Amino acid sequence: MFKAARWALGGVIAALMTAPAAAQESASEEEIVVTGRRVSEATIAIGTDQTRNTISITREALLSAPAGISGLKMLESLPGFNVQANDALGLYEFGNSVFVRAFNFQQIGFLLDGVPMGRSDQFGGSPIFRYVDNENLLRVTASQGAGGVSLPSYASLGPIVQYFTVSPSLEPGVTIAQTIGSDELSRSFVRLESGEWNGFSAYVSRSQIDSNLWRGPGTIDREHIEGKIRFANAAGYELTLQGVYNDFFDFDTPSITRAQYEGRAGDAFGRSGREFGYLPYVPDLPATTAGVPFSNTLHNQYYLQAVNQRSDTLLALSGTAPLSDAITLRSTVYYENKDGYGVSPEAYATSLTSYNAQRLVVPGLTAPRGLQYGLSTVEGERRGVVGGVEIEAGAHRIQAGVWLETDDYRRTQARYNQAGGNPAGAPLLNEPVHLQRDYTSVRDTVQFYLSDTISVFDDRLSIELGAKGLQVDYSIQGYRNPGDYIANRQPRLTDIYEDWFLPQAGFVFNITGTEQIFGSYAENLALPRGADDIFSAASPAAPGPDAETATNYEIGIRTNRPTFNGAISIYKTTFDNRLQSFAAVVPGSTTTETFFQNVGGVESTGVELSGIWEPAVFEDRVYLNANASYNVVEFQDGYSTLRLAGNTVPDSPEWTVQGGVTIEPTAWAVFNLSARYVGERFTNFVNSETVDGYTVLNAYLDLGGDGVSEGPFRYVRVRFNVDNLTDEDYLGTINVGTTGLASFRPGPARTYQLTVSADF
């Protein structure tokens, strides 16, 4: 399999070496780009004129991806992104992970049409995959090292990923699509377009996903609605109201050890391999406590004890006002509402211990009957405004603005009896056994920015100088843990994370009409990841954690030739106060919860390379794309009594490589085959365990599209997607260990999907 990875890297290097020779010099060379229905203009594809490495996923590529793919899994095609998902579409929220350069999922800033998505926590956060459908996306743009100074985020330590949705069509119409696939997948999509009338246009879309889990019993159900109303006039004034509603329900799948995966764990139910899942039945097991039928811990393997539900609504009103030829105002006001719950089991013995600790001080508790129903609820609101002005003054483009946000979040957690103590019994919410949490946390954020982009030497050199100031005022109040209930206290803990001068600088120099050299420097600060979990576990007298900070350096070169475009960048990132996630099993269950510990400094250095090449010999019918990254991420300090300096940060492969070939034999047919290689990864801090690298092949065949019509339809399109073509069996997501062994989520098996879509 590694041969495929080497082939992909070799393809990029060969393209870099041969493309300039094949290029034809012409006066309009700057405007000539690689053609093809899955390739976009260089300004989007490789970030032409950007001071930082900026790569995009184009609309054409998004429409060729499996229908319903999550907004996070879309990123796996970008250079340097190590994306792991529990299922082929990446829909299971607790099974996803991302690592790029030195950053993981919770250190990346995400924006949707300029609206910051806040933290990415599954509990109480706003992860991007709840807010997008790929049919409605115009493009996804990622800056792996550092996003622009104007982009709002208190989560990002550098990387910013922006999701841009399409504008309403000027013509009325209807788009429909129906997908069927493996694991009884059924997905429907419909979008209604109003067309343009006196400057107004609008659309509304709805998608519905119903599928079985690929491992273990249970289902995934998702309803997603998006809408947009836009007004624009000839003077350039624009006002857009958009909304997203997402309702999601799914069953959990367990994270497993390597011994369980390899069948060496002596599992009581004979489970092993990548399809290791929860049980679809209540097992017949002997009681471990006399007189308590369901006191055996292994009853927690019943699948109805592990579910998640989330409902999220996002509304945003955005406006653009060109006050003159030189001054433009932009602003966005947004509101988000969220609620949901999660269920996890707790063993009888664990519940009994906790019940005895609380029963004399917490009124209204009931002795445990058997296996406990663990219920966690979340709810919250997020309100904010982003505003800015852009001024063109000769050789200067000046930008200034502000971002204000308040995020209110409440979480509860308690254990309840079930009828007869039976895992399949009805939850008895009037019989709490012990209480875990009931707190509210608030994040008040203020960010200012100012930048000046200067063009000199007849616009051959562009220099960007800027800075931002960020303050996050954090508080948490209530019952944070069982100890607060026992002590009858509801402490209010606060901290302020701020830095009012976070500079950025960058440049772009046009070496020739087709080549640019670029570079950037950026400093960033972020609210501590998992702040709620950290403050929940700490003593009320304990100081809060320090904010994570990062410094990012980057330099690179990009080229845009008639048959080739590509970019290569070299980077270095340094961290202070890095917080590392740990996964701990909830006592008496198989469910893990994440907490964070500070592990000192981390340094990341590496190279990223990406490109698209269309060999002239194939006459615009074949093109190759590839990207590769070499990344070394090492601890600089110790953690507790551990000597970690020089160790590799877990779940960070040195090599990630992706390559593909796209064939367009006719105007109505496209075939693509791609290979993605992720190298060997360490699974713990002491680097005593590794997980092997793997290569996954994906393919699609796309028939129809523009120019292919039938009856009332303006176009008809049929697409067949295959993920993991060779059915590679591998371990994907890592729940990182400290000194011991990690647990994993196996990568999804081969998956088929057939989509028929039409526009009329």
mmCIF file of N, CA, C and O in Angstrom, residues 478-513:
data_model
loop_
_atom_site.group_PDB
_atom_site.id
_atom_site.type_symbol
_atom_site.label_atom_id
_atom_site.label_comp_id
_atom_site.label_asym_id
_atom_site.label_seq_id
_atom_site.Cartn_x
_atom_site.Cartn_y
_atom_site.Cartn_z
ATOM 1 N N GLY A 478 -21.953 26.614 39.628
ATOM 2 C CA GLY A 478 -22.912 25.558 39.897
ATOM 3 C C GLY A 478 -22.249 24.331 40.472
ATOM 4 O O GLY A 478 -21.127 24.380 40.989
ATOM 5 N N TYR A 479 -22.958 23.212 40.383
ATOM 6 C CA TYR A 479 -22.420 21.931 40.825
ATOM 7 C C TYR A 479 -21.568 21.361 39.696
ATOM 8 O O TYR A 479 -22.084 20.864 38.701
ATOM 9 N N ARG A 480 -20.256 21.431 39.847
ATOM 10 C CA ARG A 480 -19.353 21.035 38.778
ATOM 11 C C ARG A 480 -19.029 19.552 38.791
ATOM 12 O O ARG A 480 -18.646 18.971 37.778
ATOM 13 N N ASN A 481 -19.159 18.902 39.951
ATOM 14 C CA ASN A 481 -18.778 17.503 40.109
ATOM 15 C C ASN A 481 -19.479 16.936 41.343
ATOM 16 O O ASN A 481 -20.102 17.697 42.114
ATOM 17 N N PRO A 482 -19.434 15.630 41.581
ATOM 18 C CA PRO A 482 -20.106 15.061 42.754
ATOM 19 C C PRO A 482 -19.642 15.672 44.072
ATOM 20 O O PRO A 482 -20.431 15.784 45.020
ATOM 21 N N GLY A 483 -18.378 16.069 44.131
ATOM 22 C CA GLY A 483 -17.864 16.665 45.362
ATOM 23 C C GLY A 483 -18.574 17.948 45.737
ATOM 24 O O GLY A 483 -18.730 18.255 46.934
ATOM 25 N N ASP A 484 -19.012 18.730 44.744
ATOM 26 C CA ASP A 484 -19.743 19.959 45.046
ATOM 27 C C ASP A 484 -21.087 19.653 45.712
ATOM 28 O O ASP A 484 -21.537 20.394 46.598
ATOM 29 N N TYR A 485 -21.746 18.576 45.276
ATOM 30 C CA TYR A 485 -23.006 18.186 45.919
ATOM 31 C C TYR A 485 -22.757 17.773 47.369
ATOM 32 O O TYR A 485 -23.508 18.157 48.281
ATOM 33 N N ILE A 486 -21.720 16.986 47.577
ATOM 34 C CA ILE A 486 -21.422 16.500 48.928
ATOM 35 C C ILE A 486 -21.066 17.662 49.846
ATOM 36 O O ILE A 486 -21.462 17.705 51.021
ATOM 37 N N ALA A 487 -20.329 18.637 49.329
ATOM 38 C CA ALA A 487 -19.925 19.796 50.133
ATOM 39 C C ALA A 487 -21.002 20.886 50.169
ATOM 40 O O ALA A 487 -20.812 21.908 50.831
ATOM 41 N N ASN A 488 -22.103 20.646 49.434
ATOM 42 C CA ASN A 488 -23.204 21.615 49.368
ATOM 43 C C ASN A 488 -22.688 22.998 48.956
ATOM 44 O O ASN A 488 -22.967 24.012 49.593
ATOM 45 N N ARG A 489 -21.944 23.027 47.862
ATOM 46 C CA ARG A 489 -21.388 24.282 47.378
ATOM 47 C C ARG A 489 -21.672 24.422 45.889
ATOM 48 O O ARG A 489 -21.789 23.431 45.152
ATOM 49 N N GLN A 490 -21.802 25.663 45.451
ATOM 50 C CA GLN A 490 -21.941 25.975 44.033
ATOM 51 C C GLN A 490 -20.982 27.126 43.720
ATOM 52 O O GLN A 490 -21.397 28.264 43.546
ATOM 53 N N PRO A 491 -19.703 26.821 43.643
ATOM 54 C CA PRO A 491 -18.714 27.892 43.479
ATOM 55 C C PRO A 491 -18.838 28.567 42.119
ATOM 56 O O PRO A 491 -19.315 27.984 41.148
ATOM 57 N N ARG A 492 -18.393 29.800 42.077
ATOM 58 C CA ARG A 492 -18.273 30.532 40.816
ATOM 59 C C ARG A 492 -16.793 30.802 40.588
ATOM 60 O O ARG A 492 -16.159 31.534 41.344
ATOM 61 N N LEU A 493 -16.257 30.183 39.528
ATOM 62 C CA LEU A 493 -14.848 30.331 39.195
ATOM 63 C C LEU A 493 -14.733 31.184 37.940
ATOM 64 O O LEU A 493 -15.519 31.035 36.995
ATOM 65 N N THR A 494 -13.757 32.062 37.923
ATOM 66 C CA THR A 494 -13.590 32.971 36.784
ATOM 67 C C THR A 494 -12.128 33.051 36.380
ATOM 68 O O THR A 494 -11.226 32.792 37.175
ATOM 69 N N ASP A 495 -11.921 33.431 35.146
ATOM 70 C CA ASP A 495 -10.579 33.713 34.656
ATOM 71 C C ASP A 495 -10.708 34.577 33.411
ATOM 72 O O ASP A 495 -11.749 34.563 32.729
ATOM 73 N N ILE A 496 -9.672 35.334 33.146
ATOM 74 C CA ILE A 496 -9.627 36.170 31.945
ATOM 75 C C ILE A 496 -8.398 35.783 31.140
ATOM 76 O O ILE A 496 -7.285 35.736 31.675
ATOM 77 N N TYR A 497 -8.620 35.494 29.877
ATOM 78 C CA TYR A 497 -7.532 35.146 28.956
ATOM 79 C C TYR A 497 -7.448 36.260 27.926
ATOM 80 O O TYR A 497 -8.407 36.519 27.189
ATOM 81 N N GLU A 498 -6.301 36.936 27.885
ATOM 82 C CA GLU A 498 -6.217 38.085 27.003
ATOM 83 C C GLU A 498 -4.792 38.353 26.553
ATOM 84 O O GLU A 498 -3.824 38.013 27.238
ATOM 85 N N ASP A 499 -4.715 38.925 25.385
ATOM 86 C CA ASP A 499 -3.478 39.496 24.857
ATOM 87 C C ASP A 499 -3.914 40.550 23.846
ATOM 88 O O ASP A 499 -4.520 40.217 22.815
ATOM 89 N N TRP A 500 -3.613 41.800 24.137
ATOM 90 C CA TRP A 500 -4.100 42.882 23.298
ATOM 91 C C TRP A 500 -3.150 43.222 22.148
ATOM 92 O O TRP A 500 -3.417 44.164 21.390
ATOM 93 N N PHE A 501 -2.058 42.464 22.018
ATOM 94 C CA PHE A 501 -1.183 42.692 20.861
ATOM 95 C C PHE A 501 -0.667 41.350 20.355
ATOM 96 O O PHE A 501 0.282 40.774 20.871
ATOM 97 N N LEU A 502 -1.359 40.829 19.341
ATOM 98 C CA LEU A 502 -0.972 39.591 18.667
ATOM 99 C C LEU A 502 -0.643 39.949 17.221
ATOM 100 O O LEU A 502 -1.530 40.035 16.364
ATOM 101 N N PRO A 503 0.624 40.187 16.927
ATOM 102 C CA PRO A 503 0.993 40.697 15.600
ATOM 103 C C PRO A 503 0.979 39.624 14.515
ATOM 104 O O PRO A 503 1.168 38.431 14.794
ATOM 105 N N GLN A 504 0.766 40.071 13.293
ATOM 106 C CA GLN A 504 0.908 39.239 12.102
ATOM 107 C C GLN A 504 1.610 40.065 11.030
ATOM 108 O O GLN A 504 1.424 41.280 10.947
ATOM 109 N N ALA A 505 2.390 39.383 10.225
ATOM 110 C CA ALA A 505 3.060 40.038 9.099
ATOM 111 C C ALA A 505 3.204 39.030 7.972
ATOM 112 O O ALA A 505 3.347 37.825 8.215
ATOM 113 N N GLY A 506 3.143 39.526 6.748
ATOM 114 C CA GLY A 506 3.301 38.621 5.617
ATOM 115 C C GLY A 506 3.628 39.382 4.350
ATOM 116 O O GLY A 506 3.511 40.612 4.288
ATOM 117 N N PHE A 507 4.040 38.637 3.324
ATOM 118 C CA PHE A 507 4.359 39.265 2.042
ATOM 119 C C PHE A 507 4.069 38.288 0.907
ATOM 120 O O PHE A 507 4.053 37.066 1.090
ATOM 121 N N VAL A 508 3.844 38.846 -0.274
ATOM 122 C CA VAL A 508 3.755 38.091 -1.522
ATOM 123 C C VAL A 508 4.577 38.847 -2.555
ATOM 124 O O VAL A 508 4.370 40.051 -2.761
ATOM 125 N N PHE A 509 5.503 38.162 -3.207
ATOM 126 C CA PHE A 509 6.336 38.787 -4.229
ATOM 127 C C PHE A 509 6.186 38.020 -5.532
ATOM 128 O O PHE A 509 6.385 36.799 -5.579
ATOM 129 N N ASN A 510 5.792 38.732 -6.592
ATOM 130 C CA ASN A 510 5.651 38.133 -7.912
ATOM 131 C C ASN A 510 7.023 38.058 -8.571
ATOM 132 O O ASN A 510 7.523 39.057 -9.113
ATOM 133 N N ILE A 511 7.633 36.883 -8.520
ATOM 134 C CA ILE A 511 8.949 36.692 -9.131
ATOM 135 C C ILE A 511 8.850 36.863 -10.641
ATOM 136 O O ILE A 511 9.667 37.540 -11.273
ATOM 137 N N THR A 512 7.850 36.218 -11.216
ATOM 138 C CA THR A 512 7.548 36.333 -12.650
ATOM 139 C C THR A 512 6.040 36.484 -12.774
ATOM 140 O O THR A 512 5.331 36.599 -11.778
ATOM 141 N N GLY A 513 5.550 36.417 -13.987
ATOM 142 C CA GLY A 513 4.111 36.465 -14.186
ATOM 143 C C GLY A 513 3.408 35.204 -13.732
ATOM 144 O O GLY A 513 2.177 35.173 -13.647
#
